[in-house]
Amino acid sequence: MSMPGLYVSPEQLMQDRADYARKGIARGRSLVTLEYDGGIALVAENASATLRKVSEIYDRIAFGGVGRYIEFDQLRIAGVRHAELKGYQYSRSDVEARSLANQYAQMLGQFFTHELKPLEVEIVVVEVGIGGEANQLYRIQYDGTVMDEEAYCCIGGDADAVRERVAEGYDPSLDASAAIRLASESLAGPERDITAADLEVALLDAIVPDASHRRRCFRRLDDTEVEVVLGDGAASTADGSAS
């Protein structure tokens, strides 16, 4: 006589998977993405000199992830391959953050629904607009849910509190340096201090590429540049006047 199998309702199974993914994400430090006057800043709390939470995907597209590093880095690599293949087959201008976000949503949704365990990650995909185009900010959750964000986006374990602090100080007219300082202060909160060594910072500059200028808009700031931005009001380094 066979023993009856254990039964778990679909609702409980999905709830357990969601709780598992959220716990993994909550262990990760937060990441802030916000628009400034002239581009998009991505600022993550990351003291590691080798593991990157913010990366370039394509000419005007960047990626940020929190949670389990090996899992969101695999997503980053898949995104780079998807973008390069589409740009090669069609045109570089056909590679968009919107379609990439949808690809990520399908991948995460597939893992969440069908695999033994969901991916313990939350990611953002952003594209800077040039020539009057609007910026695009997409937040993709562990279950494949895509949210079209405006102005700023926060992910990670303390995302809600960080988002509130960003909202209090945000202004669309912020320059790059002011945006980085706001993101840093929002990540730190009222009870902590964050130094340049604790941050990973990158910018997507809204420039019009031409034959005499670089095509890619992504620029990573080193610790020295970030220290200058956090230490005083000098905006020249972050705004790109320095090479």
Short mmCIF file of N, CA and C in Angstrom, two decimals, residues 71-179:
data_model
loop_
_atom_site.label_atom_id
_atom_site.label_comp_id
_atom_site.label_asym_id
_atom_site.label_seq_id
_atom_site.Cartn_x
_atom_site.Cartn_y
_atom_site.Cartn_z
N GLU A 71 24.06 34.83 -8.89
CA GLU A 71 22.83 34.73 -9.66
C GLU A 71 22.57 35.99 -10.47
N PHE A 72 22.74 37.17 -9.88
CA PHE A 72 22.48 38.36 -10.70
C PHE A 72 23.61 38.62 -11.68
N ASP A 73 24.82 38.08 -11.41
CA ASP A 73 25.88 38.23 -12.40
C ASP A 73 25.62 37.34 -13.61
N GLN A 74 25.02 36.19 -13.41
CA GLN A 74 24.62 35.36 -14.54
C GLN A 74 23.55 36.06 -15.38
N LEU A 75 22.65 36.77 -14.73
CA LEU A 75 21.65 37.55 -15.46
C LEU A 75 22.32 38.67 -16.25
N ARG A 76 23.31 39.31 -15.66
CA ARG A 76 24.03 40.38 -16.36
C ARG A 76 24.66 39.84 -17.64
N ILE A 77 25.34 38.71 -17.53
CA ILE A 77 25.99 38.11 -18.69
C ILE A 77 24.98 37.76 -19.76
N ALA A 78 23.85 37.20 -19.35
CA ALA A 78 22.81 36.87 -20.32
C ALA A 78 22.28 38.12 -21.01
N GLY A 79 22.17 39.22 -20.27
CA GLY A 79 21.71 40.48 -20.85
C GLY A 79 22.69 41.04 -21.86
N VAL A 80 23.99 40.95 -21.56
CA VAL A 80 25.01 41.42 -22.49
C VAL A 80 24.94 40.62 -23.79
N ARG A 81 24.81 39.31 -23.67
CA ARG A 81 24.75 38.46 -24.86
C ARG A 81 23.51 38.78 -25.69
N HIS A 82 22.38 38.96 -25.02
CA HIS A 82 21.14 39.29 -25.73
C HIS A 82 21.28 40.62 -26.47
N ALA A 83 21.83 41.62 -25.80
CA ALA A 83 21.97 42.94 -26.41
C ALA A 83 22.94 42.91 -27.59
N GLU A 84 24.07 42.23 -27.41
CA GLU A 84 25.07 42.17 -28.48
C GLU A 84 24.51 41.43 -29.70
N LEU A 85 23.80 40.36 -29.47
CA LEU A 85 23.23 39.59 -30.58
C LEU A 85 22.19 40.40 -31.33
N LYS A 86 21.32 41.08 -30.59
CA LYS A 86 20.29 41.88 -31.25
C LYS A 86 20.91 43.05 -32.00
N GLY A 87 21.91 43.69 -31.41
CA GLY A 87 22.57 44.80 -32.08
C GLY A 87 23.29 44.36 -33.33
N TYR A 88 23.85 43.14 -33.31
CA TYR A 88 24.55 42.61 -34.47
C TYR A 88 23.58 42.22 -35.58
N GLN A 89 22.47 41.58 -35.22
CA GLN A 89 21.51 41.10 -36.21
C GLN A 89 20.71 42.24 -36.84
N TYR A 90 20.42 43.26 -36.06
CA TYR A 90 19.58 44.34 -36.54
C TYR A 90 20.37 45.65 -36.56
N SER A 91 20.18 46.46 -35.55
CA SER A 91 20.89 47.73 -35.45
C SER A 91 21.14 48.03 -33.98
N ARG A 92 22.19 48.78 -33.70
CA ARG A 92 22.48 49.12 -32.31
C ARG A 92 21.33 49.92 -31.70
N SER A 93 20.67 50.72 -32.50
CA SER A 93 19.56 51.52 -32.00
C SER A 93 18.33 50.68 -31.64
N ASP A 94 18.29 49.42 -32.10
CA ASP A 94 17.17 48.54 -31.78
C ASP A 94 17.28 47.91 -30.39
N VAL A 95 18.43 48.04 -29.77
CA VAL A 95 18.62 47.47 -28.43
C VAL A 95 18.05 48.44 -27.41
N GLU A 96 17.00 48.03 -26.72
CA GLU A 96 16.30 48.90 -25.78
C GLU A 96 16.23 48.27 -24.39
N ALA A 97 16.19 49.12 -23.37
CA ALA A 97 16.04 48.64 -22.01
C ALA A 97 14.70 47.95 -21.81
N ARG A 98 13.67 48.42 -22.51
CA ARG A 98 12.33 47.83 -22.35
C ARG A 98 12.32 46.36 -22.74
N SER A 99 12.87 46.05 -23.91
CA SER A 99 12.87 44.65 -24.35
C SER A 99 13.78 43.80 -23.47
N LEU A 100 14.89 44.39 -23.01
CA LEU A 100 15.79 43.65 -22.13
C LEU A 100 15.12 43.36 -20.79
N ALA A 101 14.39 44.33 -20.27
CA ALA A 101 13.67 44.12 -19.01
C ALA A 101 12.63 43.01 -19.16
N ASN A 102 11.97 42.95 -20.32
CA ASN A 102 11.00 41.89 -20.56
C ASN A 102 11.68 40.52 -20.62
N GLN A 103 12.87 40.47 -21.22
CA GLN A 103 13.62 39.22 -21.25
C GLN A 103 13.98 38.76 -19.85
N TYR A 104 14.44 39.69 -19.03
CA TYR A 104 14.77 39.35 -17.65
C TYR A 104 13.53 38.89 -16.89
N ALA A 105 12.41 39.54 -17.13
CA ALA A 105 11.17 39.16 -16.45
C ALA A 105 10.78 37.72 -16.78
N GLN A 106 10.93 37.34 -18.04
CA GLN A 106 10.62 35.97 -18.42
C GLN A 106 11.55 34.98 -17.75
N MET A 107 12.83 35.31 -17.69
CA MET A 107 13.80 34.41 -17.06
C MET A 107 13.51 34.25 -15.57
N LEU A 108 13.29 35.37 -14.88
CA LEU A 108 13.03 35.30 -13.45
C LEU A 108 11.70 34.61 -13.16
N GLY A 109 10.69 34.90 -13.98
CA GLY A 109 9.39 34.24 -13.80
C GLY A 109 9.48 32.74 -14.00
N GLN A 110 10.28 32.32 -14.98
CA GLN A 110 10.47 30.89 -15.22
C GLN A 110 11.12 30.21 -14.03
N PHE A 111 12.16 30.83 -13.49
CA PHE A 111 12.81 30.27 -12.31
C PHE A 111 11.86 30.22 -11.12
N PHE A 112 11.12 31.29 -10.92
CA PHE A 112 10.23 31.37 -9.76
C PHE A 112 9.13 30.31 -9.82
N THR A 113 8.62 30.05 -11.00
CA THR A 113 7.46 29.16 -11.14
C THR A 113 7.86 27.69 -11.25
N HIS A 114 8.95 27.41 -11.96
CA HIS A 114 9.21 26.03 -12.34
C HIS A 114 10.44 25.40 -11.69
N GLU A 115 11.39 26.18 -11.23
CA GLU A 115 12.59 25.59 -10.67
C GLU A 115 12.41 25.27 -9.18
N LEU A 116 13.38 24.50 -8.67
CA LEU A 116 13.29 24.08 -7.27
C LEU A 116 13.30 25.26 -6.33
N LYS A 117 14.12 26.26 -6.64
CA LYS A 117 14.16 27.47 -5.82
C LYS A 117 14.21 28.69 -6.72
N PRO A 118 13.66 29.81 -6.29
CA PRO A 118 13.72 31.04 -7.10
C PRO A 118 15.09 31.68 -7.00
N LEU A 119 15.37 32.60 -7.91
CA LEU A 119 16.60 33.37 -7.82
C LEU A 119 16.45 34.42 -6.73
N GLU A 120 17.47 34.54 -5.89
CA GLU A 120 17.44 35.48 -4.78
C GLU A 120 18.03 36.82 -5.24
N VAL A 121 17.35 37.46 -6.18
CA VAL A 121 17.87 38.68 -6.77
C VAL A 121 16.75 39.67 -7.05
N GLU A 122 17.15 40.92 -7.11
CA GLU A 122 16.30 42.00 -7.61
C GLU A 122 17.21 42.88 -8.45
N ILE A 123 16.74 43.28 -9.63
CA ILE A 123 17.61 43.99 -10.55
C ILE A 123 16.94 45.24 -11.09
N VAL A 124 17.76 46.15 -11.61
CA VAL A 124 17.27 47.31 -12.34
C VAL A 124 17.96 47.34 -13.70
N VAL A 125 17.23 47.77 -14.71
CA VAL A 125 17.76 48.00 -16.04
C VAL A 125 17.40 49.42 -16.43
N VAL A 126 18.39 50.24 -16.76
CA VAL A 126 18.13 51.65 -17.05
C VAL A 126 18.75 52.02 -18.39
N GLU A 127 18.09 52.93 -19.07
CA GLU A 127 18.58 53.44 -20.35
C GLU A 127 18.49 54.95 -20.35
N VAL A 128 19.58 55.61 -20.68
CA VAL A 128 19.58 57.06 -20.72
C VAL A 128 19.10 57.52 -22.08
N GLY A 129 18.23 58.52 -22.09
CA GLY A 129 17.71 59.06 -23.34
C GLY A 129 18.62 60.16 -23.88
N ILE A 130 18.77 60.19 -25.18
CA ILE A 130 19.55 61.24 -25.82
C ILE A 130 18.69 61.88 -26.90
N GLY A 131 19.04 63.11 -27.25
CA GLY A 131 18.29 63.80 -28.29
C GLY A 131 16.84 64.05 -27.93
N GLY A 132 16.57 64.33 -26.66
CA GLY A 132 15.20 64.61 -26.23
C GLY A 132 14.41 63.39 -25.81
N GLU A 133 14.97 62.18 -25.94
CA GLU A 133 14.27 60.98 -25.52
C GLU A 133 14.22 60.90 -23.99
N ALA A 134 13.18 60.25 -23.49
CA ALA A 134 13.04 60.09 -22.05
C ALA A 134 13.92 58.95 -21.55
N ASN A 135 14.38 59.08 -20.31
CA ASN A 135 15.11 57.98 -19.68
C ASN A 135 14.14 56.84 -19.37
N GLN A 136 14.69 55.64 -19.26
CA GLN A 136 13.89 54.47 -18.92
C GLN A 136 14.51 53.78 -17.70
N LEU A 137 13.69 53.54 -16.69
CA LEU A 137 14.13 52.85 -15.48
C LEU A 137 13.16 51.71 -15.19
N TYR A 138 13.68 50.50 -15.15
CA TYR A 138 12.85 49.33 -14.90
C TYR A 138 13.40 48.55 -13.71
N ARG A 139 12.50 48.21 -12.83
CA ARG A 139 12.83 47.38 -11.67
C ARG A 139 12.19 46.01 -11.88
N ILE A 140 13.00 44.95 -11.81
CA ILE A 140 12.49 43.59 -12.03
C ILE A 140 12.69 42.79 -10.76
N GLN A 141 11.60 42.25 -10.22
CA GLN A 141 11.66 41.52 -8.97
C GLN A 141 11.94 40.04 -9.19
N TYR A 142 12.16 39.34 -8.10
CA TYR A 142 12.53 37.93 -8.11
C TYR A 142 11.52 37.05 -8.84
N ASP A 143 10.24 37.45 -8.89
CA ASP A 143 9.21 36.62 -9.52
C ASP A 143 8.92 37.04 -10.96
N GLY A 144 9.71 37.99 -11.49
CA GLY A 144 9.52 38.43 -12.85
C GLY A 144 8.63 39.65 -13.00
N THR A 145 8.16 40.21 -11.90
CA THR A 145 7.34 41.42 -11.97
C THR A 145 8.20 42.61 -12.40
N VAL A 146 7.72 43.33 -13.42
CA VAL A 146 8.44 44.50 -13.93
C VAL A 146 7.70 45.76 -13.52
N MET A 147 8.43 46.71 -12.98
CA MET A 147 7.86 48.00 -12.60
C MET A 147 8.58 49.11 -13.35
N ASP A 148 7.82 49.92 -14.03
CA ASP A 148 8.36 51.06 -14.76
C ASP A 148 8.47 52.23 -13.79
N GLU A 149 9.68 52.55 -13.38
CA GLU A 149 9.90 53.58 -12.37
C GLU A 149 10.11 54.94 -13.02
N GLU A 150 9.88 55.98 -12.24
CA GLU A 150 10.11 57.34 -12.70
C GLU A 150 11.06 58.06 -11.74
N ALA A 151 12.01 58.75 -12.30
CA ALA A 151 12.95 59.62 -11.59
C ALA A 151 13.98 58.85 -10.76
N TYR A 152 13.54 57.93 -9.91
CA TYR A 152 14.49 57.19 -9.08
C TYR A 152 13.93 55.81 -8.74
N CYS A 153 14.83 54.94 -8.35
CA CYS A 153 14.47 53.57 -8.05
C CYS A 153 15.43 53.04 -6.99
N CYS A 154 14.92 52.29 -6.03
CA CYS A 154 15.74 51.72 -4.97
C CYS A 154 15.44 50.23 -4.84
N ILE A 155 16.48 49.42 -4.73
CA ILE A 155 16.31 47.99 -4.53
C ILE A 155 17.25 47.54 -3.42
N GLY A 156 16.93 46.38 -2.83
CA GLY A 156 17.78 45.84 -1.78
C GLY A 156 17.06 45.67 -0.47
N GLY A 157 17.81 45.28 0.54
CA GLY A 157 17.20 44.94 1.82
C GLY A 157 16.52 46.08 2.53
N ASP A 158 17.02 47.30 2.36
CA ASP A 158 16.47 48.47 3.07
C ASP A 158 15.84 49.44 2.08
N ALA A 159 15.28 48.89 1.00
CA ALA A 159 14.84 49.72 -0.13
C ALA A 159 13.76 50.72 0.25
N ASP A 160 12.81 50.32 1.07
CA ASP A 160 11.70 51.23 1.39
C ASP A 160 12.20 52.47 2.15
N ALA A 161 13.04 52.26 3.14
CA ALA A 161 13.56 53.39 3.91
C ALA A 161 14.46 54.27 3.05
N VAL A 162 15.27 53.64 2.21
CA VAL A 162 16.15 54.41 1.32
C VAL A 162 15.33 55.22 0.34
N ARG A 163 14.28 54.63 -0.20
CA ARG A 163 13.43 55.34 -1.16
C ARG A 163 12.78 56.57 -0.53
N GLU A 164 12.37 56.46 0.71
CA GLU A 164 11.77 57.61 1.39
C GLU A 164 12.77 58.75 1.54
N ARG A 165 14.01 58.41 1.86
CA ARG A 165 15.03 59.44 2.02
C ARG A 165 15.38 60.08 0.67
N VAL A 166 15.40 59.29 -0.39
CA VAL A 166 15.64 59.84 -1.72
C VAL A 166 14.52 60.79 -2.10
N ALA A 167 13.28 60.38 -1.85
CA ALA A 167 12.12 61.21 -2.21
C ALA A 167 12.16 62.56 -1.50
N GLU A 168 12.64 62.60 -0.27
CA GLU A 168 12.69 63.85 0.48
C GLU A 168 13.66 64.85 -0.14
N GLY A 169 14.75 64.37 -0.71
CA GLY A 169 15.77 65.29 -1.22
C GLY A 169 15.84 65.39 -2.72
N TYR A 170 14.99 64.65 -3.43
CA TYR A 170 15.14 64.59 -4.89
C TYR A 170 14.62 65.84 -5.58
N ASP A 171 15.35 66.26 -6.62
CA ASP A 171 14.95 67.36 -7.48
C ASP A 171 15.46 67.04 -8.88
N PRO A 172 14.62 67.14 -9.91
CA PRO A 172 15.07 66.80 -11.27
C PRO A 172 16.23 67.65 -11.76
N SER A 173 16.44 68.83 -11.15
CA SER A 173 17.51 69.71 -11.60
C SER A 173 18.86 69.38 -10.97
N LEU A 174 18.94 68.34 -10.14
CA LEU A 174 20.21 67.94 -9.54
C LEU A 174 21.24 67.66 -10.62
N ASP A 175 22.49 68.06 -10.36
CA ASP A 175 23.57 67.64 -11.26
C ASP A 175 24.09 66.29 -10.78
N ALA A 176 25.09 65.75 -11.49
CA ALA A 176 25.58 64.41 -11.18
C ALA A 176 26.14 64.32 -9.77
N SER A 177 26.91 65.32 -9.37
CA SER A 177 27.52 65.30 -8.04
C SER A 177 26.47 65.34 -6.94
N ALA A 178 25.48 66.20 -7.10
CA ALA A 178 24.42 66.30 -6.11
C ALA A 178 23.61 65.01 -6.05
N ALA A 179 23.41 64.38 -7.19
CA ALA A 179 22.67 63.11 -7.22
C ALA A 179 23.44 62.02 -6.48
#
